[in-house]
C-alpha positions as a printed Julia matrix, in Angstrom:
190×3 Matrix{Float64}:
 -30.37   -88.91  23.35
 -27.19   -90.97  23.47
 -27.61   -92.44  19.99
 -25.1    -89.87  18.74
 -22.46   -91.68  20.83
 -23.12   -94.88  18.88
 -22.84   -93.0   15.57
 -19.67   -91.27  16.76
 -18.12   -94.54  17.96
 -18.92   -96.34  14.72
 -16.96   -93.69  12.82
 -13.81   -95.11  14.45
 -14.4    -98.75  15.37
 -16.69  -101.61  14.42
 -19.03  -102.13  17.38
 -22.26  -104.12  17.65
 -25.47  -102.97  19.3
 -24.81  -105.39  22.19
 -21.31  -103.97  22.68
 -22.73  -100.43  22.64
 -25.19  -101.46  25.35
 -22.24  -102.61  27.45
 -20.52   -99.27  26.78
 -23.66   -97.35  27.85
 -23.74   -99.37  31.07
 -20.46   -97.73  32.16
 -21.54   -94.16  31.43
 -23.19   -91.7   33.78
 -25.26   -88.86  32.33
 -24.79   -85.43  33.89
 -26.44   -82.11  33.15
 -24.6    -78.83  33.61
 -25.9    -75.28  33.49
 -24.04   -72.6   31.56
 -20.79   -71.57  33.36
 -20.76   -74.65  35.61
 -17.47   -76.41  36.23
 -16.94   -79.96  35.03
 -13.43   -79.82  36.55
 -11.88   -77.16  38.75
  -8.26   -76.23  39.11
  -6.68   -78.16  42.0
  -9.04   -81.15  41.69
  -7.91   -84.48  40.25
  -9.65   -85.42  37.0
 -11.33   -88.83  37.38
 -13.09   -89.3   34.03
 -13.38   -88.84  30.3
 -16.42   -86.88  29.11
 -18.57   -87.11  25.99
 -20.57   -84.01  25.13
 -24.01   -85.17  24.06
 -25.19   -81.59  23.72
 -23.44   -78.39  24.65
 -20.12   -76.63  24.58
 -17.2    -76.46  27.04
 -13.85   -74.76  27.36
 -10.63   -75.7   29.09
  -8.62   -72.79  30.47
  -6.14   -71.66  33.09
  -5.44   -68.33  34.74
  -1.95   -66.97  34.12
   0.31   -65.17  36.58
  -1.3    -61.83  35.61
  -4.79   -63.14  36.36
  -5.75   -63.45  32.68
  -7.8    -66.42  31.46
  -5.96   -68.4   28.78
  -8.16   -70.8   26.83
  -6.51   -74.07  25.89
  -9.3    -75.88  24.12
 -12.99   -76.1   23.3
 -15.33   -79.07  23.08
 -18.69   -79.22  21.34
 -21.5    -81.7   20.63
 -20.26   -85.22  19.97
 -16.71   -84.67  21.22
 -14.79   -86.45  23.95
 -12.68   -84.31  26.27
 -10.77   -84.57  29.52
  -7.65   -83.27  31.23
  -5.24   -86.09  30.38
  -2.39   -84.72  32.49
  -4.52   -84.85  35.61
  -6.4    -88.05  34.65
  -3.41   -90.19  33.71
  -0.95   -88.86  36.3
  -3.62   -88.5   39.03
  -2.34   -85.06  39.93
  -4.32   -81.9   40.65
  -5.5    -80.14  37.53
  -3.86   -76.88  36.56
  -6.87   -76.01  34.39
 -10.58   -75.53  34.63
 -13.15   -77.21  32.39
 -16.29   -75.08  32.27
 -19.48   -75.16  30.25
 -20.08   -72.31  27.82
 -23.74   -73.23  27.44
 -26.14   -75.66  29.13
 -24.68   -79.1   28.47
 -25.53   -82.79  28.7
 -22.4    -84.86  29.26
 -21.72   -88.58  29.58
 -19.03   -89.36  32.14
 -16.78   -92.42  31.8
 -14.98   -92.75  35.13
 -11.38   -94.0   34.88
 -12.13   -97.17  36.88
 -15.05   -97.91  34.57
 -12.85   -97.24  31.54
 -10.29   -99.79  32.75
 -12.96  -102.4   33.45
 -14.75  -101.77  30.16
 -11.48  -101.92  28.19
 -10.69  -105.31  29.75
 -14.13  -106.62  28.71
 -14.18  -104.87  25.35
 -10.62  -104.12  24.1
 -11.9   -102.2   21.09
 -12.86   -99.37  23.5
  -9.16   -98.95  24.26
  -8.57   -98.68  20.5
 -11.33   -96.06  20.23
  -9.66   -93.87  22.83
  -6.23   -94.35  21.25
  -7.65   -93.01  17.98
  -9.34   -90.1   19.78
  -6.09   -89.26  21.6
  -4.1    -89.39  18.36
  -6.57   -87.08  16.6
  -6.49   -84.68  19.56
  -2.69   -84.67  19.49
  -2.66   -83.9   15.76
  -5.12   -81.03  16.3
  -2.87   -79.56  19.0
   0.19   -79.83  16.73
  -1.7    -78.05  13.95
  -2.84   -75.31  16.33
   0.75   -74.76  17.48
   1.96   -74.65  13.87
  -0.74   -72.17  12.84
  -0.24   -69.87  15.83
   3.5    -69.73  15.11
   3.35   -69.32  11.35
   0.21   -67.38  10.43
  -0.53   -63.71  10.91
  -3.28   -62.91  13.4
  -5.74   -62.21  10.6
  -4.99   -65.46   8.77
  -5.02   -67.39  12.05
  -8.53   -66.13  12.85
  -9.75   -66.87   9.3
  -8.25   -70.38   9.45
 -10.02   -71.03  12.78
 -13.4    -69.83  11.51
 -13.13   -71.83   8.27
 -12.01   -74.98  10.09
 -14.47   -74.64  12.98
 -17.63   -72.87  11.79
 -19.75   -74.28  14.66
 -17.41   -72.76  17.26
 -17.43   -69.34  15.67
 -21.24   -69.35  15.91
 -21.49   -70.64  19.5
 -18.38   -69.44  21.33
 -18.09   -65.8   22.39
 -15.6    -63.78  20.36
 -13.41   -62.92  23.36
 -12.97   -66.64  24.08
 -11.93   -67.35  20.49
  -9.46   -64.47  20.76
  -8.02   -65.94  23.98
  -7.72   -69.39  22.4
  -5.82   -67.94  19.43
  -3.65   -65.65  21.55
  -5.19   -62.53  20.01
  -6.86   -59.51  21.59
 -10.66   -59.25  21.38
 -10.24   -55.83  19.74
  -8.08   -57.32  16.98
 -10.63   -60.07  16.32
 -13.4    -57.43  16.14
 -11.43   -55.51  13.49
 -10.84   -58.66  11.46
 -14.53   -59.63  11.64
 -15.58   -56.11  10.61
 -13.2    -56.22   7.63
 -14.82   -59.39   6.25
 -18.49   -58.59   6.84
């Protein structure tokens, strides 16, 4: 079940089977039911997470009590709350499963120990962080420059798996659009 982690890792770094075994040694498998919290607001994030199977969302609740989705994660993605993890401060967001999920947890202490033994793991996470940062820059650019209709179309074309597995109202929240607007756009292109 965790062979997809080896495939994923080898897309970014050269790693032997023996080194992957060492990597696996530091991971803890966890199973979550749909709508379970991986991280709750106010708790300090202690790990990085690899989604073996499933889908998650990161969100916060604004001053009006409205959920604002920051990000999604899907099969074969790493995710965490870096602000909480790196600064060891209480999270301002929730990370919640959207569907039943199997997740590998890499605790921060284990990450540090593993990186000392196998420095290429540090390189792997630098690449992941860089790619995540680029994705966030692109999202900001698109939300500021595209019309709502083009923004939704861009999201669906770039992320077809999400549009099939994530509820429409969550996609709308992520894009800063109303669910009603997204429904009209979807109806227009059926």
